[in-house]
Coordinates of C-alpha atoms in Angstrom, one line a residue:
M1 CA 113.6 86.9 68.5
E2 CA 111.7 83.9 67.4
K3 CA 108.5 84.1 66.9
T4 CA 106.1 81.1 65.5
I5 CA 103.1 81.2 63.3
E6 CA 100.3 83.5 64.8
D7 CA 101.4 86.0 67.0
P8 CA 100.9 85.6 71.1
P9 CA 97.8 88.5 72.8
T10 CA 99.9 91.5 73.4
S11 CA 99.1 94.9 75.2
A12 CA 101.2 98.7 74.8
I13 CA 101.1 99.3 78.6
L14 CA 103.8 99.9 81.1
L15 CA 103.1 96.9 83.2
D16 CA 105.0 98.7 85.6
H17 CA 102.3 97.8 87.9
C18 CA 100.3 93.8 87.4
H19 CA 99.1 91.8 89.6
F20 CA 101.3 88.6 89.2
S21 CA 100.4 86.5 91.6
Q22 CA 97.9 84.5 89.6
V23 CA 99.8 82.0 88.6
I24 CA 103.0 80.5 90.6
F25 CA 106.1 79.2 88.6
N26 CA 107.5 76.0 90.7
S27 CA 111.0 75.0 90.7
V28 CA 112.3 76.7 88.6
E29 CA 116.2 77.0 88.8
K30 CA 119.1 80.0 88.1
F31 CA 120.1 78.2 85.3
Y32 CA 119.6 76.0 83.2
I33 CA 122.9 74.9 80.9
P34 CA 122.1 75.8 77.0
G35 CA 121.7 72.8 74.0
G36 CA 117.8 71.6 76.1
D37 CA 114.9 71.5 76.8
V38 CA 114.2 73.8 79.6
T39 CA 110.6 72.5 81.4
C40 CA 108.2 75.3 83.1
H41 CA 106.2 73.6 85.8
Y42 CA 103.3 76.2 87.5
T43 CA 100.0 76.0 89.0
F44 CA 97.2 78.3 89.0
T45 CA 96.2 79.7 92.0
Q46 CA 92.1 78.8 93.6
H47 CA 90.4 82.9 91.6
F48 CA 92.1 81.9 88.9
I49 CA 90.7 80.3 85.7
P50 CA 92.8 80.1 82.6
R51 CA 91.4 80.7 78.5
R52 CA 91.9 79.3 74.6
K53 CA 95.2 82.3 74.3
D54 CA 96.6 82.4 77.2
W55 CA 100.3 81.6 76.5
I56 CA 103.8 82.1 78.4
G57 CA 107.2 84.0 77.9
I58 CA 110.2 84.4 78.0
F59 CA 111.6 88.0 79.3
R60 CA 115.0 89.3 79.4
V61 CA 114.6 90.7 83.1
G62 CA 113.6 94.3 82.5
W63 CA 111.3 94.5 80.4
K64 CA 107.7 96.7 80.4
T65 CA 105.3 95.5 78.8
T66 CA 104.0 91.7 77.0
R67 CA 105.3 92.7 73.4
E68 CA 109.2 92.6 74.1
Y69 CA 109.0 88.6 75.2
Y70 CA 112.2 86.1 73.2
T71 CA 110.0 82.9 72.4
F72 CA 106.6 81.4 74.3
M73 CA 104.3 79.3 74.0
W74 CA 100.4 78.1 74.3
V75 CA 98.8 76.9 77.3
T76 CA 97.8 74.0 77.6
L77 CA 93.5 74.3 79.3
P78 CA 93.4 71.8 82.2
I79 CA 90.4 69.3 81.0
D80 CA 88.6 69.8 84.9
L81 CA 89.9 72.9 86.8
N82 CA 88.6 71.7 90.4
N83 CA 91.1 68.7 90.0
K84 CA 94.3 69.6 92.3
S85 CA 96.4 68.1 89.6
A86 CA 94.2 70.3 87.4
K87 CA 96.2 72.9 89.4
Q88 CA 99.3 72.1 89.3
Q89 CA 100.6 72.7 85.0
E90 CA 104.1 72.0 82.9
V91 CA 105.1 73.4 78.9
Q92 CA 108.2 73.0 77.8
F93 CA 110.5 75.1 75.4
K94 CA 112.2 73.5 73.0
A95 CA 116.0 73.5 73.3
Y96 CA 116.2 75.9 69.0
Y97 CA 113.7 78.2 70.6
L98 CA 115.7 79.3 73.8
P99 CA 118.1 82.6 74.3
K100 CA 121.7 81.8 73.1
D101 CA 124.0 84.1 75.5
D102 CA 124.4 84.7 79.6
E103 CA 122.3 87.7 80.2
Y104 CA 119.2 86.9 82.6
Y105 CA 115.5 85.5 82.4
Q106 CA 112.0 84.9 83.5
F107 CA 108.6 83.2 83.3
C108 CA 105.0 85.3 82.6
Y109 CA 102.4 83.8 82.0
V110 CA 100.5 86.8 79.8
D111 CA 96.2 85.8 80.1
Q112 CA 94.2 86.7 76.2
D113 CA 94.5 89.9 76.8
G114 CA 97.8 90.6 76.7
V115 CA 98.0 91.0 80.9
V116 CA 100.4 89.3 83.0
R117 CA 99.2 87.1 85.4
G118 CA 102.8 85.3 87.1
A119 CA 106.4 86.4 86.7
S120 CA 109.0 83.1 87.7
I121 CA 112.7 84.2 89.7
P122 CA 115.2 85.1 87.2
F123 CA 117.6 82.4 85.6
Q124 CA 120.5 82.8 83.1
F125 CA 121.6 80.5 80.5
R126 CA 125.4 78.6 81.5
P127 CA 126.9 76.0 81.7
E128 CA 127.2 74.8 85.2
N129 CA 130.7 75.6 86.8
E130 CA 132.4 73.8 90.7
E131 CA 131.7 77.5 91.6
D132 CA 127.9 77.0 92.1
I133 CA 128.1 73.9 93.5
L134 CA 128.7 74.9 97.4
V135 CA 126.6 78.6 98.0
V136 CA 127.3 80.1 101.9
T137 CA 124.5 82.8 102.9
T138 CA 126.2 85.8 105.4
Q139 CA 124.1 86.7 108.1
G140 CA 124.3 90.0 105.7
E141 CA 122.7 88.4 102.5
V142 CA 120.0 86.8 104.8
E143 CA 119.6 90.3 105.9
E144 CA 119.6 92.2 102.4
I145 CA 117.0 89.0 101.1
E146 CA 114.7 90.1 104.0
Q147 CA 115.0 93.3 102.8
H148 CA 114.7 93.1 99.4
N149 CA 111.7 91.2 100.2
K150 CA 109.3 93.5 102.4
E151 CA 109.7 95.5 99.2
L152 CA 107.9 93.3 97.2
C153 CA 105.7 93.4 99.4
K154 CA 105.0 96.0 99.9
E155 CA 105.4 96.6 95.4
N156 CA 102.6 93.5 94.8
Q157 CA 101.0 95.0 97.4
E158 CA 100.1 98.9 95.2
L159 CA 100.3 96.3 92.5
K160 CA 97.0 95.1 93.8
D161 CA 96.1 98.3 94.3
S162 CA 96.9 99.2 91.0
C163 CA 95.1 96.6 89.9
V164 CA 91.4 97.2 91.5
S165 CA 91.8 100.9 89.4
L166 CA 91.9 98.9 86.3
Q167 CA 89.4 96.3 87.2
K168 CA 87.0 99.4 87.4
Q169 CA 88.7 101.8 84.6
N170 CA 87.3 98.7 82.5
S171 CA 83.9 98.3 84.5
D172 CA 83.6 102.0 83.3
M173 CA 84.6 101.2 79.7
Q174 CA 81.7 98.6 79.5
A175 CA 79.5 100.2 80.7
E176 CA 80.6 102.7 77.7
L177 CA 80.5 99.9 75.6
Q178 CA 77.0 99.3 76.0
K179 CA 76.5 102.8 75.4
K180 CA 77.3 102.4 71.6
Q181 CA 76.5 99.7 70.6
E182 CA 73.0 101.2 71.8
E183 CA 73.0 104.2 69.8
L184 CA 74.9 101.9 66.6
E185 CA 71.6 99.9 67.3
T186 CA 69.5 102.8 67.1
L187 CA 71.1 104.7 63.6
Q188 CA 71.0 101.0 61.9
S189 CA 67.4 101.3 63.1
I190 CA 66.7 104.7 61.1
N191 CA 69.3 103.4 58.6
K192 CA 66.8 100.7 57.6
K193 CA 63.3 103.4 57.6
L194 CA 65.6 105.7 55.5
E195 CA 66.8 103.2 52.8
L196 CA 63.2 101.5 53.1
K197 CA 61.5 105.2 52.0
V198 CA 64.0 105.6 49.9
K199 CA 62.8 102.7 47.9
E200 CA 59.6 103.7 48.5
Q201 CA 59.9 107.2 46.6
K202 CA 61.8 104.9 43.8
D203 CA 59.2 102.8 42.3
Y204 CA 57.7 106.0 42.6
W205 CA 60.1 107.7 40.4
E206 CA 59.8 104.5 38.3
T207 CA 56.2 104.7 38.1
E208 CA 56.7 109.4 36.5
L209 CA 59.1 108.0 34.0
L210 CA 56.5 105.4 32.7
Q211 CA 54.6 108.1 32.3
L212 CA 56.0 109.9 30.5
K213 CA 57.5 107.8 28.6
E214 CA 53.6 107.2 27.4
Q215 CA 53.3 110.7 26.7
N216 CA 56.4 110.0 24.7
Q217 CA 54.9 108.1 22.5
K218 CA 51.3 109.7 22.7
M219 CA 53.1 112.7 20.9
S220 CA 55.2 110.5 18.4
S221 CA 52.0 109.2 17.8
E222 CA 50.6 112.3 17.7
N223 CA 53.9 113.9 14.6
E224 CA 53.2 110.7 13.4
K225 CA 49.5 112.2 12.1
M226 CA 50.2 115.3 11.1
G227 CA 52.9 114.4 9.0
I228 CA 50.1 112.4 7.3
R229 CA 48.2 115.4 7.3
V230 CA 51.6 117.0 5.7
D231 CA 51.4 114.8 3.3
Q232 CA 48.3 115.2 1.9
L233 CA 47.9 118.3 1.4
Q234 CA 50.8 117.8 0.0
A235 CA 49.2 116.0 -2.3
Q236 CA 46.4 118.5 -2.6
L237 CA 48.9 121.4 -3.7
S238 CA 50.5 119.0 -6.4
T239 CA 46.7 118.3 -7.4
Q240 CA 45.1 121.9 -7.6
E241 CA 49.2 122.7 -9.7
K242 CA 47.4 120.6 -12.4
E243 CA 44.3 121.6 -12.2
M244 CA 45.8 124.7 -12.6
E245 CA 47.9 124.0 -15.5
K246 CA 44.4 123.0 -17.1
L247 CA 43.2 126.1 -16.3
V248 CA 45.5 128.1 -18.3
Q249 CA 44.7 126.9 -21.1
G250 CA 41.2 126.2 -21.2
D251 CA 38.8 128.9 -21.3
Q252 CA 35.0 127.8 -21.3
D253 CA 35.3 125.6 -17.6
K254 CA 36.8 129.0 -16.0
T255 CA 33.3 129.2 -13.7
E256 CA 32.1 126.3 -12.9
Q257 CA 36.3 125.7 -11.7
L258 CA 35.9 128.8 -10.0
E259 CA 33.3 127.7 -8.7
Q260 CA 34.5 124.7 -7.9
L261 CA 37.7 126.3 -6.0
K262 CA 35.2 128.2 -3.7
K263 CA 34.1 125.2 -1.5
E264 CA 38.5 123.7 -2.2
N265 CA 38.7 126.7 0.0
D266 CA 36.0 127.0 2.5
H267 CA 37.4 123.0 3.2
L268 CA 41.0 124.8 3.9
F269 CA 39.4 127.1 5.9
L270 CA 37.8 124.5 8.3
S271 CA 40.9 122.5 7.5
L272 CA 43.0 125.5 9.3
T273 CA 40.4 125.6 12.5
E274 CA 41.2 122.1 12.6
Q275 CA 45.4 122.5 13.1
R276 CA 44.1 125.1 15.0
K277 CA 42.8 123.1 17.7
D278 CA 45.6 121.0 16.9
Q279 CA 47.7 123.1 17.9
K280 CA 45.5 124.2 21.5
K281 CA 45.8 121.2 22.3
L282 CA 49.7 120.3 22.4
E283 CA 49.5 124.1 23.7
Q284 CA 47.6 122.6 26.5
T285 CA 49.7 119.6 26.7
V286 CA 52.3 121.4 26.9
E287 CA 51.5 123.5 29.3
Q288 CA 50.3 120.1 31.7
M289 CA 54.1 118.9 30.5
K290 CA 54.8 122.2 32.5
H291 CA 53.3 121.6 35.5
N292 CA 54.0 118.3 35.6
E293 CA 58.3 119.7 35.9
T294 CA 56.9 121.9 38.1
T295 CA 55.8 119.9 40.4
A296 CA 58.5 117.3 40.2
M297 CA 60.8 119.7 41.0
K298 CA 59.5 120.5 44.7
K299 CA 59.4 116.7 44.3
Q300 CA 63.5 116.9 44.2
Q301 CA 64.0 119.3 46.7
E302 CA 62.4 117.8 49.2
L303 CA 64.2 114.3 48.0
M304 CA 67.2 116.1 47.6
D305 CA 68.9 115.8 51.5
E306 CA 67.8 111.8 51.4
N307 CA 69.4 110.3 48.3
F308 CA 70.8 111.5 45.5
D309 CA 70.3 109.4 43.2
L310 CA 66.8 110.1 43.3
S311 CA 68.4 113.2 41.9
K312 CA 70.1 112.2 39.0
R313 CA 66.8 110.3 38.2
L314 CA 65.0 114.1 37.9
S315 CA 67.2 115.0 35.4
E316 CA 67.2 112.7 33.9
N317 CA 63.3 113.2 33.4
K318 CA 63.3 116.5 32.7
M319 CA 66.8 115.6 29.8
M320 CA 63.8 113.7 28.6
Y321 CA 61.3 116.6 28.8
N322 CA 64.3 119.0 27.3
A323 CA 63.2 116.5 25.1
L324 CA 60.2 117.7 24.1
Q325 CA 60.2 120.4 23.9
R326 CA 62.4 120.9 20.3
E327 CA 60.1 117.8 19.3
K328 CA 56.7 120.4 20.1
E329 CA 58.8 123.0 19.0
R330 CA 60.3 120.9 15.7
L331 CA 56.2 120.4 15.0
E332 CA 55.5 124.0 15.8
G333 CA 58.2 125.6 12.4
E334 CA 56.1 122.4 11.1
N335 CA 52.9 124.1 11.6
D336 CA 54.6 127.3 10.2
L337 CA 55.2 126.0 7.4
L338 CA 51.3 124.5 7.1
K339 CA 50.2 127.6 7.3
R340 CA 53.1 129.7 5.1
E341 CA 51.9 126.8 2.0
N342 CA 48.0 127.7 3.5
S343 CA 48.8 132.1 2.7
R344 CA 50.9 131.1 -0.3
L345 CA 47.0 130.2 -0.9
L346 CA 45.1 132.0 0.0
S347 CA 47.5 135.0 -1.3
Y348 CA 47.6 133.2 -4.6
M349 CA 43.2 133.4 -4.7
G350 CA 42.9 137.2 -4.5
L351 CA 46.2 137.6 -6.9
D352 CA 44.5 135.3 -9.9
F353 CA 41.0 137.9 -8.6
D354 CA 43.6 141.0 -9.6
S355 CA 44.8 139.7 -12.9
L356 CA 41.8 139.3 -15.0
P357 CA 39.9 142.5 -15.8
Y358 CA 36.5 142.5 -14.9
Q359 CA 34.6 142.1 -19.1
V360 CA 30.9 143.1 -19.9
P361 CA 29.3 142.3 -22.8
A362 CA 30.2 144.2 -25.4
S363 CA 27.4 146.7 -26.9
D364 CA 25.1 146.0 -30.1
E365 CA 26.7 149.0 -32.2
G366 CA 30.4 146.7 -32.1
G367 CA 28.0 144.4 -33.6
A368 CA 31.0 141.3 -32.3
G369 CA 28.4 138.9 -30.2
Q370 CA 28.6 138.3 -25.3
N371 CA 31.2 137.6 -23.7
P372 CA 30.2 136.8 -21.0
G373 CA 34.0 136.9 -18.7
L374 CA 35.1 136.1 -14.9
V375 CA 32.8 137.5 -12.0
Y376 CA 34.9 137.1 -9.5
G377 CA 38.5 136.5 -11.5
N378 CA 40.9 133.6 -12.0
P379 CA 42.5 131.8 -8.8
Y380 CA 45.4 130.3 -10.5
S381 CA 47.3 133.0 -11.9
G382 CA 48.9 134.1 -8.9
I383 CA 52.2 132.5 -10.3
Q384 CA 52.6 133.3 -13.4
E385 CA 52.5 136.9 -11.3
S386 CA 55.5 136.1 -9.9
S387 CA 57.6 135.7 -12.7
S388 CA 56.1 138.5 -15.3
P389 CA 55.2 141.6 -16.1
S390 CA 52.0 143.0 -14.1
L391 CA 49.1 143.0 -16.9
L392 CA 49.3 147.0 -16.7
S393 CA 52.8 146.1 -18.1
I394 CA 51.5 144.1 -21.1
K395 CA 50.6 145.5 -24.3
K396 CA 49.5 143.9 -25.9
C397 CA 45.1 143.7 -23.8
P398 CA 44.0 140.4 -22.4
I399 CA 41.2 140.5 -24.3
C400 CA 41.2 142.0 -27.9
K401 CA 44.9 141.3 -28.2
S402 CA 45.5 144.7 -29.1
D403 CA 49.1 146.3 -28.8
D404 CA 47.4 149.6 -27.9
I405 CA 45.4 150.7 -25.3
C406 CA 42.2 150.2 -25.8
D407 CA 38.4 150.5 -23.4
H408 CA 39.4 147.4 -22.2
T409 CA 42.4 149.1 -20.0
W410 CA 40.6 152.0 -19.3
E411 CA 38.0 149.3 -18.0
Q412 CA 40.5 148.0 -16.0
Q413 CA 42.1 151.2 -15.0
Q414 CA 39.1 152.2 -13.7
M415 CA 38.0 148.7 -11.3
Q416 CA 41.6 149.3 -9.8
A417 CA 40.9 152.6 -8.3
L418 CA 37.6 150.5 -6.3
C419 CA 39.9 148.4 -5.4
L420 CA 41.4 147.1 -1.3
N421 CA 45.0 146.5 -1.2
C422 CA 46.1 144.4 0.8
P423 CA 49.3 146.0 3.1
V424 CA 51.3 142.8 3.6
C425 CA 51.1 141.4 0.6
D426 CA 49.7 144.4 -1.8
K427 CA 46.8 142.2 -2.8
I428 CA 43.5 143.4 -4.3
F429 CA 40.4 143.6 -3.2
P430 CA 37.0 144.4 -4.1
A431 CA 35.3 147.4 -2.6
T432 CA 31.9 144.8 -2.3
E433 CA 34.1 142.5 -1.4
K434 CA 35.9 143.4 2.4
Q435 CA 34.6 141.3 5.0
I436 CA 36.6 138.7 2.7
F437 CA 39.2 141.8 2.6
E438 CA 39.4 141.3 6.0
D439 CA 39.4 138.2 6.7
H440 CA 43.1 137.8 4.1
V441 CA 44.3 140.2 6.6
F442 CA 43.3 138.5 9.4
C443 CA 45.4 135.6 8.0
H444 CA 49.0 137.5 7.6
S445 CA 48.5 137.3 11.7
L446 CA 47.9 133.7 12.6

């Protein structure tokens, strides 16, 4: 079966009952000679209006659907349908498109919906024989033809009734299609509203993201400030170590340096207080961020069913929060390091006081001059304590340089009996400085 480039509109519906009387085929021969072109003449009835995709096909007799055509030609639309000459049309089939066998075929007019609107009488493609020149019809054949004609009229009426039923079904389907179209328009309107709402939520989350970025920048700035503060403290510690070396070498300026160290100790306490305030600010910031995270999680749960992409952005914000949380923990670690450094410095001061004996003026009976001694102890001798034995284990007296146990050693032992020992670091404080001892123990709990 041969076809042109564009296939005609067809239908897979079985056409047992169709309306074939709207297009009438004229001058159809009983047979056509092979090798020649065939001209098909047809006429439109009064109520039929042709359309652009209508076509005429050659079908083998016994066909069931319009897809079983052998070949076809497009119908030429008349310019004026009201003109009488426009009702009569013709179309020519080229010889190389025609069948080559001697089966029976017929012309069928098919509209652009794939519905047959007219069918011709059967014909064949075979050479002309002399037997076909004279046709004698008997009375019996005439009666048979009339009977066949009555059957065809009856079948035609049945086909008309079937066509009316199909038209009603078509109307019902059109109404249902209109209803579906209205539902589709409603769904499209709802979809547009949802898209608008998603866009608004997207803009809102972008604003939230910018705010989180600004908070991250603030935290980074505070981190840099803390780093500068750590460098300053390290520089102060380095300076104090140098001063401690100078104090070890000289004995005359120890009292003045002790007063200076007290002032520096007060300054360090103030610095520690400021660091506590900064830590509280950081904790408040973290609590605010946790509150923001809780609010964001609630909003995420509400919007999760509406848009999955918003949930993804919220997960990214949560990852940023985790990064900020890790940054906070790192800052807390640095704060703990600073606390340990301060505690170590305070412990140095406490141990220095214990490392030097309490000196009293010499009596007149000894004949020696007065040695002023230290009232509060040396705060920088704690470093040497970690690398050298205790003063009680040193053979030489630190005052008179004697190898034996002297009165100064006995005085030192008496002084230790009147001191308070730290339960954490074994640091010793005089019994008269109970408040300083309690502050020192409190520093271990920070």
